[in-house]
Amino acid sequence: MTENGKPKYFTLMEELKEKIISGRIQPGEKLPSENQFTVQYSLSRHTVRKALSLLEQEGYIEACHGKGTFCSEKMRHMKKSRNIAVVTTYISDYIFPRLIQGMDNVLSEQGYSIILKNTGNSRQKEAKCLEELLQKDIDGLIIEPSKSQLSCRHPGLYENLEKYQIPYIFIQGIYTEMKDKPHILMDDARGGYLVTKYLLEQGHRRITGFFKADDIQGIQRHKGYVRALQEAGIPYDPDLVVWFHTEDRRSKPSMMVKEMVKTGSLPHGIVCYNDQIAVQVIESLEDCGLQVPKDISVTGYDNSLYAQRGTGITTIAHPQERLGEMAAELILEKINGVSEEDSKVERLIQPELIVRGSCRRLK
């Protein structure tokens, strides 16, 4: 017993715990060996071992066989840092600035700062971002998954987030095997349905779809396209669908448009994965001497600045800033311990069609 009446192992355990909590022992830092502790504190090895065992049981330290004992990385995240990590596929263009602005509107008001990263829609870069963030002081994570139609390559990193009790939510996409995790999505199948149905209502029958194959948004928008055709009694023709991937998104749509013109297989209308692809398609048609909507109708998706230029592109409204605000509100719920019963796992945003000058009614 020590002078305060507590067992020696308990006093040592409390002293080490206080050093860990105060930051004098940092997460990942190697602790002295049992022999070093016995000399430093004039204690038996059995007493030291008992104190370390209690700390390990409580998650303050981790013993690595053959390497020694380390302060747990979990401790990096035990103190409130007031930092939220935001990982998106892109940052500086398209809809992302307003999406991030929406998050900042809510988080800054609550005293949080954003740590911003982007993956370029690369699963390898996503893994690297997660590895880096696990070494930083963050209270939560908002993430747009990369190539969300494919299986997650690094589930262990998400398991580590849970191990360190860092809440995370997905936005704009989610891995199939992680659908039970909190997420906010557009109802993309409904959006794809609305733009296709609009073209059908304008008298178009031969409608081509340009869809992204490696993101779940593209798969869902394609589903909506198929449903609208089926409702109109038009057989689905896979030859009218152009699939592209992240790596060839800047070249394949344009190449395929020019091939359609060259072979005389141009449709009445084209449903595009998003506004960026719609602009690429329109520019390629103009390069071939065709006019939109005089010769062909084109739709986009997201209601980005691209869709609002000139006479505009018929598109689906994306509540960019509001989605960011919703994401921030949801991660704060998770940080504050709102139960799953009171906080839905899935929040689905309903799309809205915006009609502009890129489509015309067929006679």
mmCIF file of C-alpha atoms in Angstrom:
data_model
loop_
_atom_site.group_PDB
_atom_site.id
_atom_site.type_symbol
_atom_site.label_atom_id
_atom_site.label_comp_id
_atom_site.label_asym_id
_atom_site.label_seq_id
_atom_site.Cartn_x
_atom_site.Cartn_y
_atom_site.Cartn_z
ATOM 1 C CA MET A 1 0.000 0.000 0.000
ATOM 2 C CA THR A 2 1.058 3.589 -0.624
ATOM 3 C CA GLU A 3 0.726 6.439 1.871
ATOM 4 C CA ASN A 4 -2.748 7.325 0.529
ATOM 5 C CA GLY A 5 -3.978 3.827 1.315
ATOM 6 C CA LYS A 6 -4.234 2.706 -2.323
ATOM 7 C CA PRO A 7 -2.470 -0.348 -3.749
ATOM 8 C CA LYS A 8 0.846 0.472 -5.421
ATOM 9 C CA TYR A 9 -0.280 -0.937 -8.770
ATOM 10 C CA PHE A 10 -3.405 1.271 -8.653
ATOM 11 C CA THR A 11 -1.365 4.398 -7.879
ATOM 12 C CA LEU A 12 0.974 3.659 -10.812
ATOM 13 C CA MET A 13 -1.984 3.006 -13.094
ATOM 14 C CA GLU A 14 -3.599 6.337 -12.129
ATOM 15 C CA GLU A 15 -0.347 8.263 -12.657
ATOM 16 C CA LEU A 16 0.172 6.785 -16.124
ATOM 17 C CA LYS A 17 -3.466 7.346 -17.031
ATOM 18 C CA GLU A 18 -3.176 11.020 -16.028
ATOM 19 C CA LYS A 19 -0.091 11.408 -18.225
ATOM 20 C CA ILE A 20 -1.934 9.860 -21.178
ATOM 21 C CA ILE A 21 -5.062 11.978 -20.720
ATOM 22 C CA SER A 22 -3.045 15.185 -20.253
ATOM 23 C CA GLY A 23 -1.025 14.470 -23.389
ATOM 24 C CA ARG A 24 2.351 14.045 -21.675
ATOM 25 C CA ILE A 25 2.275 10.542 -23.136
ATOM 26 C CA GLN A 26 1.189 10.848 -26.746
ATOM 27 C CA PRO A 27 -0.888 8.378 -28.818
ATOM 28 C CA GLY A 28 1.454 5.931 -30.524
ATOM 29 C CA GLU A 29 4.306 6.701 -28.094
ATOM 30 C CA LYS A 30 6.221 3.714 -26.765
ATOM 31 C CA LEU A 31 6.127 3.266 -22.993
ATOM 32 C CA PRO A 32 9.144 2.195 -20.933
ATOM 33 C CA SER A 33 9.605 -1.546 -20.483
ATOM 34 C CA GLU A 34 8.429 -3.370 -17.354
ATOM 35 C CA ASN A 35 12.041 -3.504 -16.150
ATOM 36 C CA GLN A 36 12.442 0.249 -16.655
ATOM 37 C CA PHE A 37 9.237 0.913 -14.701
ATOM 38 C CA THR A 38 10.421 -1.286 -11.829
ATOM 39 C CA VAL A 39 13.647 0.700 -11.552
ATOM 40 C CA GLN A 40 11.976 4.110 -12.030
ATOM 41 C CA TYR A 41 9.256 3.546 -9.415
ATOM 42 C CA SER A 42 11.049 1.045 -7.164
ATOM 43 C CA LEU A 43 8.252 -1.464 -7.644
ATOM 44 C CA SER A 44 8.121 -5.192 -8.238
ATOM 45 C CA ARG A 45 7.652 -6.452 -11.761
ATOM 46 C CA HIS A 46 4.367 -8.057 -10.689
ATOM 47 C CA THR A 47 3.042 -4.664 -9.503
ATOM 48 C CA VAL A 48 4.061 -2.949 -12.756
ATOM 49 C CA ARG A 49 2.512 -5.713 -14.835
ATOM 50 C CA LYS A 50 -0.777 -5.427 -12.922
ATOM 51 C CA ALA A 51 -0.928 -1.641 -13.488
ATOM 52 C CA LEU A 52 -0.225 -2.027 -17.212
ATOM 53 C CA SER A 53 -2.814 -4.795 -17.498
ATOM 54 C CA LEU A 54 -5.508 -2.477 -16.104
ATOM 55 C CA LEU A 55 -4.531 0.282 -18.522
ATOM 56 C CA GLU A 56 -4.705 -2.162 -21.424
ATOM 57 C CA GLN A 57 -8.135 -3.415 -20.336
ATOM 58 C CA GLU A 58 -9.415 0.172 -20.313
ATOM 59 C CA GLY A 59 -7.985 0.817 -23.802
ATOM 60 C CA TYR A 60 -5.321 3.331 -22.795
ATOM 61 C CA ILE A 61 -2.382 1.237 -23.966
ATOM 62 C CA GLU A 62 -1.764 -1.563 -26.455
ATOM 63 C CA ALA A 63 0.835 -4.315 -26.144
ATOM 64 C CA CYS A 64 2.462 -5.302 -29.448
ATOM 65 C CA HIS A 65 4.197 -8.665 -29.278
ATOM 66 C CA GLY A 66 7.922 -8.312 -29.827
ATOM 67 C CA LYS A 67 7.753 -4.522 -30.056
ATOM 68 C CA GLY A 68 6.662 -3.288 -26.658
ATOM 69 C CA THR A 69 3.772 -1.363 -25.140
ATOM 70 C CA PHE A 70 2.358 1.783 -26.759
ATOM 71 C CA CYS A 71 -0.128 4.486 -25.878
ATOM 72 C CA SER A 72 -3.296 3.581 -27.791
ATOM 73 C CA GLU A 73 -4.101 5.491 -30.970
ATOM 74 C CA LYS A 74 -7.648 5.553 -29.624
ATOM 75 C CA MET A 75 -6.525 8.203 -27.149
ATOM 76 C CA ARG A 76 -5.870 10.559 -30.045
ATOM 77 C CA HIS A 77 -9.624 10.876 -30.464
ATOM 78 C CA MET A 78 -10.806 10.839 -26.843
ATOM 79 C CA LYS A 79 -10.522 14.611 -26.387
ATOM 80 C CA LYS A 80 -12.839 16.898 -28.321
ATOM 81 C CA SER A 81 -10.776 18.440 -31.104
ATOM 82 C CA ARG A 82 -13.673 20.382 -32.684
ATOM 83 C CA ASN A 83 -12.394 19.137 -36.065
ATOM 84 C CA ILE A 84 -14.569 17.401 -38.657
ATOM 85 C CA ALA A 85 -12.901 15.700 -41.617
ATOM 86 C CA VAL A 86 -14.630 16.044 -44.990
ATOM 87 C CA VAL A 87 -13.503 13.772 -47.823
ATOM 88 C CA THR A 88 -15.037 14.308 -51.275
ATOM 89 C CA THR A 89 -14.108 12.971 -54.693
ATOM 90 C CA TYR A 90 -13.309 16.485 -55.914
ATOM 91 C CA ILE A 91 -13.087 19.901 -54.245
ATOM 92 C CA SER A 92 -12.532 22.931 -56.416
ATOM 93 C CA ASP A 93 -15.096 22.644 -59.197
ATOM 94 C CA TYR A 94 -18.568 21.564 -60.224
ATOM 95 C CA ILE A 95 -21.010 21.194 -57.287
ATOM 96 C CA PHE A 96 -18.399 20.662 -54.578
ATOM 97 C CA PRO A 97 -17.651 24.248 -53.439
ATOM 98 C CA ARG A 98 -21.313 24.842 -52.569
ATOM 99 C CA LEU A 99 -21.611 21.408 -50.964
ATOM 100 C CA ILE A 100 -18.677 22.187 -48.682
ATOM 101 C CA GLN A 101 -20.014 25.683 -48.022
ATOM 102 C CA GLY A 102 -23.240 24.136 -46.729
ATOM 103 C CA MET A 103 -21.273 21.979 -44.293
ATOM 104 C CA ASP A 104 -19.236 24.940 -43.099
ATOM 105 C CA ASN A 105 -22.401 27.004 -42.524
ATOM 106 C CA VAL A 106 -23.547 24.518 -39.882
ATOM 107 C CA LEU A 107 -20.233 23.332 -38.440
ATOM 108 C CA SER A 108 -18.630 26.753 -37.951
ATOM 109 C CA GLU A 109 -21.740 27.947 -36.123
ATOM 110 C CA GLN A 110 -21.262 25.066 -33.692
ATOM 111 C CA GLY A 111 -17.584 25.847 -33.202
ATOM 112 C CA TYR A 112 -16.157 23.143 -35.482
ATOM 113 C CA SER A 113 -13.471 23.427 -38.137
ATOM 114 C CA ILE A 114 -13.226 21.373 -41.344
ATOM 115 C CA ILE A 115 -10.230 19.300 -42.398
ATOM 116 C CA LEU A 116 -10.731 18.957 -46.151
ATOM 117 C CA LYS A 117 -9.405 16.193 -48.399
ATOM 118 C CA ASN A 118 -10.239 14.837 -51.850
ATOM 119 C CA THR A 119 -9.669 11.492 -53.534
ATOM 120 C CA GLY A 120 -10.051 12.211 -57.256
ATOM 121 C CA ASN A 121 -12.511 9.285 -57.106
ATOM 122 C CA SER A 122 -9.578 6.927 -56.481
ATOM 123 C CA ARG A 123 -10.001 4.081 -54.017
ATOM 124 C CA GLN A 124 -6.259 4.077 -53.377
ATOM 125 C CA LYS A 125 -6.326 7.790 -52.513
ATOM 126 C CA GLU A 126 -9.374 7.254 -50.311
ATOM 127 C CA ALA A 127 -7.460 4.661 -48.300
ATOM 128 C CA LYS A 128 -4.536 7.065 -47.965
ATOM 129 C CA CYS A 129 -6.866 9.848 -46.777
ATOM 130 C CA LEU A 130 -8.385 7.568 -44.136
ATOM 131 C CA GLU A 131 -4.955 6.437 -42.949
ATOM 132 C CA GLU A 132 -3.882 10.065 -42.555
ATOM 133 C CA LEU A 133 -7.071 11.060 -40.768
ATOM 134 C CA LEU A 134 -6.741 8.200 -38.305
ATOM 135 C CA GLN A 135 -3.494 9.885 -37.225
ATOM 136 C CA LYS A 136 -5.175 13.275 -36.714
ATOM 137 C CA ASP A 137 -7.426 14.668 -34.008
ATOM 138 C CA ILE A 138 -10.933 14.522 -35.483
ATOM 139 C CA ASP A 139 -14.357 14.186 -33.879
ATOM 140 C CA GLY A 140 -16.158 12.883 -36.977
ATOM 141 C CA LEU A 141 -15.953 12.197 -40.701
ATOM 142 C CA ILE A 142 -18.182 13.058 -43.675
ATOM 143 C CA ILE A 143 -17.115 11.072 -46.732
ATOM 144 C CA GLU A 144 -18.180 10.665 -50.347
ATOM 145 C CA PRO A 145 -17.012 7.152 -51.260
ATOM 146 C CA SER A 146 -14.795 6.644 -54.311
ATOM 147 C CA LYS A 147 -16.110 4.394 -57.082
ATOM 148 C CA SER A 148 -19.039 3.515 -54.850
ATOM 149 C CA GLN A 149 -20.495 0.954 -57.247
ATOM 150 C CA LEU A 150 -17.453 -1.261 -56.610
ATOM 151 C CA SER A 151 -16.787 -3.085 -53.365
ATOM 152 C CA CYS A 152 -14.834 -1.269 -50.662
ATOM 153 C CA ARG A 153 -11.143 -2.205 -50.781
ATOM 154 C CA HIS A 154 -10.300 -1.058 -47.264
ATOM 155 C CA PRO A 155 -13.081 -2.038 -44.807
ATOM 156 C CA GLY A 156 -10.445 -2.343 -42.081
ATOM 157 C CA LEU A 157 -9.921 1.432 -42.105
ATOM 158 C CA TYR A 158 -13.623 1.997 -41.490
ATOM 159 C CA GLU A 159 -13.463 -0.620 -38.721
ATOM 160 C CA ASN A 160 -10.641 1.405 -37.174
ATOM 161 C CA LEU A 161 -12.843 4.497 -37.205
ATOM 162 C CA GLU A 162 -15.385 2.539 -35.192
ATOM 163 C CA LYS A 163 -12.679 1.127 -32.928
ATOM 164 C CA TYR A 164 -11.542 4.675 -32.141
ATOM 165 C CA GLN A 165 -15.186 5.733 -31.738
ATOM 166 C CA ILE A 166 -15.049 8.246 -34.585
ATOM 167 C CA PRO A 167 -18.550 8.554 -36.108
ATOM 168 C CA TYR A 168 -18.745 8.767 -39.902
ATOM 169 C CA ILE A 169 -21.443 9.254 -42.520
ATOM 170 C CA PHE A 170 -21.536 8.778 -46.289
ATOM 171 C CA ILE A 171 -22.872 11.327 -48.768
ATOM 172 C CA GLN A 172 -23.867 11.030 -52.443
ATOM 173 C CA GLY A 173 -23.020 7.331 -52.545
ATOM 174 C CA ILE A 174 -22.450 4.311 -50.339
ATOM 175 C CA TYR A 175 -20.733 0.958 -50.687
ATOM 176 C CA THR A 176 -23.226 -1.890 -51.048
ATOM 177 C CA GLU A 177 -21.733 -3.817 -48.130
ATOM 178 C CA MET A 178 -22.034 -0.747 -45.838
ATOM 179 C CA LYS A 179 -25.647 0.253 -46.451
ATOM 180 C CA ASP A 180 -26.372 -0.025 -42.738
ATOM 181 C CA LYS A 181 -24.095 2.969 -42.079
ATOM 182 C CA PRO A 182 -25.598 6.491 -41.897
ATOM 183 C CA HIS A 183 -25.858 8.116 -45.328
ATOM 184 C CA ILE A 184 -27.501 10.930 -47.287
ATOM 185 C CA LEU A 185 -28.269 10.297 -50.950
ATOM 186 C CA MET A 186 -30.190 11.793 -53.824
ATOM 187 C CA ASP A 187 -32.961 9.529 -55.121
ATOM 188 C CA ASP A 188 -30.951 9.091 -58.312
ATOM 189 C CA ALA A 189 -33.211 6.422 -59.784
ATOM 190 C CA ARG A 190 -36.080 8.900 -59.551
ATOM 191 C CA GLY A 191 -33.927 11.626 -61.120
ATOM 192 C CA GLY A 192 -32.972 9.427 -64.068
ATOM 193 C CA TYR A 193 -36.630 8.545 -64.481
ATOM 194 C CA LEU A 194 -37.759 12.185 -64.523
ATOM 195 C CA VAL A 195 -35.374 13.387 -67.245
ATOM 196 C CA THR A 196 -36.100 10.358 -69.447
ATOM 197 C CA LYS A 197 -39.848 10.686 -68.948
ATOM 198 C CA TYR A 198 -39.635 14.358 -69.907
ATOM 199 C CA LEU A 199 -37.965 13.504 -73.222
ATOM 200 C CA LEU A 200 -40.611 10.852 -73.851
ATOM 201 C CA GLU A 201 -43.354 13.393 -73.172
ATOM 202 C CA GLN A 202 -41.737 15.662 -75.767
ATOM 203 C CA GLY A 203 -42.205 12.942 -78.372
ATOM 204 C CA HIS A 204 -38.720 11.416 -78.281
ATOM 205 C CA ARG A 205 -38.597 7.652 -78.672
ATOM 206 C CA ARG A 206 -35.021 6.786 -79.497
ATOM 207 C CA ILE A 207 -33.152 7.970 -76.395
ATOM 208 C CA THR A 208 -29.511 7.286 -75.620
ATOM 209 C CA GLY A 209 -28.179 7.255 -72.071
ATOM 210 C CA PHE A 210 -24.632 8.164 -70.992
ATOM 211 C CA PHE A 211 -23.979 6.705 -67.532
ATOM 212 C CA LYS A 212 -20.993 6.310 -65.213
ATOM 213 C CA ALA A 213 -20.356 2.662 -64.426
ATOM 214 C CA ASP A 214 -18.173 2.875 -61.314
ATOM 215 C CA ASP A 215 -20.350 5.136 -59.135
ATOM 216 C CA ILE A 216 -23.638 4.064 -57.621
ATOM 217 C CA GLN A 217 -25.210 7.324 -58.850
ATOM 218 C CA GLY A 218 -24.695 6.201 -62.446
ATOM 219 C CA ILE A 219 -26.219 2.793 -61.796
ATOM 220 C CA GLN A 220 -29.272 4.318 -60.111
ATOM 221 C CA ARG A 221 -29.791 6.954 -62.826
ATOM 222 C CA HIS A 222 -29.636 4.175 -65.413
ATOM 223 C CA LYS A 223 -32.343 2.303 -63.472
ATOM 224 C CA GLY A 224 -34.584 5.353 -63.697
ATOM 225 C CA TYR A 225 -33.905 5.622 -67.435
ATOM 226 C CA VAL A 226 -34.903 1.970 -67.923
ATOM 227 C CA ARG A 227 -38.062 2.347 -65.861
ATOM 228 C CA ALA A 228 -39.255 5.363 -67.868
ATOM 229 C CA LEU A 229 -38.744 3.482 -71.146
ATOM 230 C CA GLN A 230 -40.592 0.447 -69.816
ATOM 231 C CA GLU A 231 -43.552 2.552 -68.689
ATOM 232 C CA ALA A 232 -43.721 4.057 -72.188
ATOM 233 C CA GLY A 233 -43.720 0.586 -73.751
ATOM 234 C CA ILE A 234 -40.323 1.088 -75.392
ATOM 235 C CA PRO A 235 -38.036 -1.976 -75.314
ATOM 236 C CA TYR A 236 -34.709 -1.435 -73.614
ATOM 237 C CA ASP A 237 -31.856 -1.425 -76.119
ATOM 238 C CA PRO A 238 -28.399 -1.886 -74.515
ATOM 239 C CA ASP A 239 -26.804 -0.563 -77.715
ATOM 240 C CA LEU A 240 -28.294 2.842 -76.904
ATOM 241 C CA VAL A 241 -26.488 3.014 -73.565
ATOM 242 C CA VAL A 242 -22.935 4.341 -73.272
ATOM 243 C CA TRP A 243 -21.073 3.339 -70.109
ATOM 244 C CA PHE A 244 -17.932 5.211 -69.092
ATOM 245 C CA HIS A 245 -15.625 5.189 -66.085
ATOM 246 C CA THR A 246 -13.765 7.760 -64.005
ATOM 247 C CA GLU A 247 -10.615 7.241 -66.049
ATOM 248 C CA ASP A 248 -12.227 7.838 -69.473
ATOM 249 C CA ARG A 249 -14.926 10.341 -68.493
ATOM 250 C CA ARG A 250 -13.162 13.183 -70.346
ATOM 251 C CA SER A 251 -12.823 11.312 -73.631
ATOM 252 C CA LYS A 252 -15.322 8.493 -74.144
ATOM 253 C CA PRO A 253 -18.596 10.500 -74.211
ATOM 254 C CA SER A 254 -17.202 12.833 -76.877
ATOM 255 C CA MET A 255 -15.773 9.950 -78.872
ATOM 256 C CA MET A 256 -19.086 8.064 -78.800
ATOM 257 C CA VAL A 257 -21.101 11.118 -79.896
ATOM 258 C CA LYS A 258 -18.845 11.583 -82.915
ATOM 259 C CA GLU A 259 -19.143 7.877 -83.711
ATOM 260 C CA MET A 260 -22.955 8.127 -83.628
ATOM 261 C CA VAL A 261 -22.884 11.059 -86.034
ATOM 262 C CA LYS A 262 -20.416 9.283 -88.311
ATOM 263 C CA THR A 263 -22.505 6.091 -88.484
ATOM 264 C CA GLY A 264 -25.849 7.882 -88.782
ATOM 265 C CA SER A 265 -27.126 6.341 -85.540
ATOM 266 C CA LEU A 266 -27.850 9.578 -83.693
ATOM 267 C CA PRO A 267 -30.873 9.300 -81.336
ATOM 268 C CA HIS A 268 -33.674 11.840 -80.811
ATOM 269 C CA GLY A 269 -32.428 12.683 -77.314
ATOM 270 C CA ILE A 270 -29.565 12.008 -74.917
ATOM 271 C CA VAL A 271 -29.842 11.564 -71.141
ATOM 272 C CA CYS A 272 -26.500 12.416 -69.532
ATOM 273 C CA TYR A 273 -25.065 11.259 -66.208
ATOM 274 C CA ASN A 274 -24.480 14.866 -65.123
ATOM 275 C CA ASP A 275 -24.143 18.413 -66.424
ATOM 276 C CA GLN A 276 -20.427 18.060 -67.111
ATOM 277 C CA ILE A 277 -21.095 15.152 -69.462
ATOM 278 C CA ALA A 278 -24.014 17.052 -71.017
ATOM 279 C CA VAL A 279 -21.683 19.976 -71.859
ATOM 280 C CA GLN A 280 -19.153 17.572 -73.351
ATOM 281 C CA VAL A 281 -21.882 15.935 -75.446
ATOM 282 C CA ILE A 282 -23.266 19.291 -76.626
ATOM 283 C CA GLU A 283 -19.818 20.572 -77.592
ATOM 284 C CA SER A 284 -19.117 17.361 -79.524
ATOM 285 C CA LEU A 285 -22.419 17.661 -81.387
ATOM 286 C CA GLU A 286 -21.612 21.271 -82.277
ATOM 287 C CA ASP A 287 -18.178 20.181 -83.508
ATOM 288 C CA CYS A 288 -20.047 17.879 -85.894
ATOM 289 C CA GLY A 289 -22.180 20.760 -87.165
ATOM 290 C CA LEU A 290 -25.334 19.887 -85.186
ATOM 291 C CA GLN A 291 -27.390 22.171 -82.971
ATOM 292 C CA VAL A 292 -29.021 21.545 -79.596
ATOM 293 C CA PRO A 293 -32.016 21.420 -79.355
ATOM 294 C CA LYS A 294 -32.764 21.942 -83.061
ATOM 295 C CA ASP A 295 -31.229 18.630 -84.136
ATOM 296 C CA ILE A 296 -31.196 16.727 -80.853
ATOM 297 C CA SER A 297 -32.283 17.190 -77.227
ATOM 298 C CA VAL A 298 -29.860 16.755 -74.322
ATOM 299 C CA THR A 299 -30.442 16.569 -70.560
ATOM 300 C CA GLY A 300 -28.024 16.822 -67.631
ATOM 301 C CA TYR A 301 -28.139 16.236 -63.881
ATOM 302 C CA ASP A 302 -27.183 18.352 -60.817
ATOM 303 C CA ASN A 303 -28.259 21.869 -61.875
ATOM 304 C CA SER A 304 -24.660 23.053 -61.708
ATOM 305 C CA LEU A 305 -23.388 26.344 -63.122
ATOM 306 C CA TYR A 306 -22.783 24.455 -66.390
ATOM 307 C CA ALA A 307 -26.527 23.923 -66.725
ATOM 308 C CA GLN A 308 -27.348 27.558 -66.053
ATOM 309 C CA ARG A 309 -25.263 29.144 -68.812
ATOM 310 C CA GLY A 310 -26.890 30.599 -71.921
ATOM 311 C CA THR A 311 -30.253 29.026 -72.716
ATOM 312 C CA GLY A 312 -29.388 26.356 -70.179
ATOM 313 C CA ILE A 313 -29.608 22.580 -69.905
ATOM 314 C CA THR A 314 -32.684 20.670 -68.788
ATOM 315 C CA THR A 315 -31.474 18.984 -65.627
ATOM 316 C CA ILE A 316 -32.242 17.659 -62.149
ATOM 317 C CA ALA A 317 -31.896 20.078 -59.249
ATOM 318 C CA HIS A 318 -29.180 19.114 -56.768
ATOM 319 C CA PRO A 319 -29.599 20.873 -53.398
ATOM 320 C CA GLN A 320 -25.857 21.318 -53.123
ATOM 321 C CA GLU A 321 -25.669 23.650 -50.152
ATOM 322 C CA ARG A 322 -28.633 22.040 -48.391
ATOM 323 C CA LEU A 323 -27.117 18.563 -48.788
ATOM 324 C CA GLY A 324 -23.954 19.888 -47.157
ATOM 325 C CA GLU A 325 -25.999 21.310 -44.292
ATOM 326 C CA MET A 326 -27.849 18.011 -43.871
ATOM 327 C CA ALA A 327 -24.538 16.129 -43.761
ATOM 328 C CA ALA A 328 -23.193 18.476 -41.100
ATOM 329 C CA GLU A 329 -26.369 18.143 -39.038
ATOM 330 C CA LEU A 330 -26.223 14.351 -39.262
ATOM 331 C CA ILE A 331 -22.569 14.053 -38.203
ATOM 332 C CA LEU A 332 -23.273 16.354 -35.248
ATOM 333 C CA GLU A 333 -26.128 14.049 -34.245
ATOM 334 C CA LYS A 334 -23.711 11.116 -34.293
ATOM 335 C CA ILE A 335 -21.075 13.021 -32.307
ATOM 336 C CA ASN A 336 -23.680 13.986 -29.727
ATOM 337 C CA GLY A 337 -24.863 10.401 -29.381
ATOM 338 C CA VAL A 338 -28.335 10.614 -30.939
ATOM 339 C CA SER A 339 -29.634 7.039 -31.076
ATOM 340 C CA GLU A 340 -30.290 5.176 -34.331
ATOM 341 C CA GLU A 341 -33.977 5.056 -33.412
ATOM 342 C CA ASP A 342 -34.118 8.861 -33.363
ATOM 343 C CA SER A 343 -31.764 9.322 -36.329
ATOM 344 C CA LYS A 344 -32.575 7.465 -39.555
ATOM 345 C CA VAL A 345 -29.723 5.555 -41.200
ATOM 346 C CA GLU A 346 -30.782 6.688 -44.694
ATOM 347 C CA ARG A 347 -31.885 10.160 -45.690
ATOM 348 C CA LEU A 348 -33.098 10.347 -49.268
ATOM 349 C CA ILE A 349 -33.412 13.660 -51.124
ATOM 350 C CA GLN A 350 -36.147 13.825 -53.732
ATOM 351 C CA PRO A 351 -35.129 15.197 -57.154
ATOM 352 C CA GLU A 352 -36.796 18.029 -59.039
ATOM 353 C CA LEU A 353 -36.830 18.467 -62.815
ATOM 354 C CA ILE A 354 -35.694 21.847 -64.168
ATOM 355 C CA VAL A 355 -36.647 22.496 -67.794
ATOM 356 C CA ARG A 356 -34.384 24.725 -69.866
ATOM 357 C CA GLY A 357 -33.485 25.290 -73.499
ATOM 358 C CA SER A 358 -31.579 22.095 -74.340
ATOM 359 C CA CYS A 359 -34.698 20.112 -75.267
ATOM 360 C CA ARG A 360 -37.498 20.582 -77.784
ATOM 361 C CA ARG A 361 -40.772 18.913 -78.589
ATOM 362 C CA LEU A 362 -40.733 16.676 -81.641
ATOM 363 C CA LYS A 363 -43.461 17.289 -84.194
#
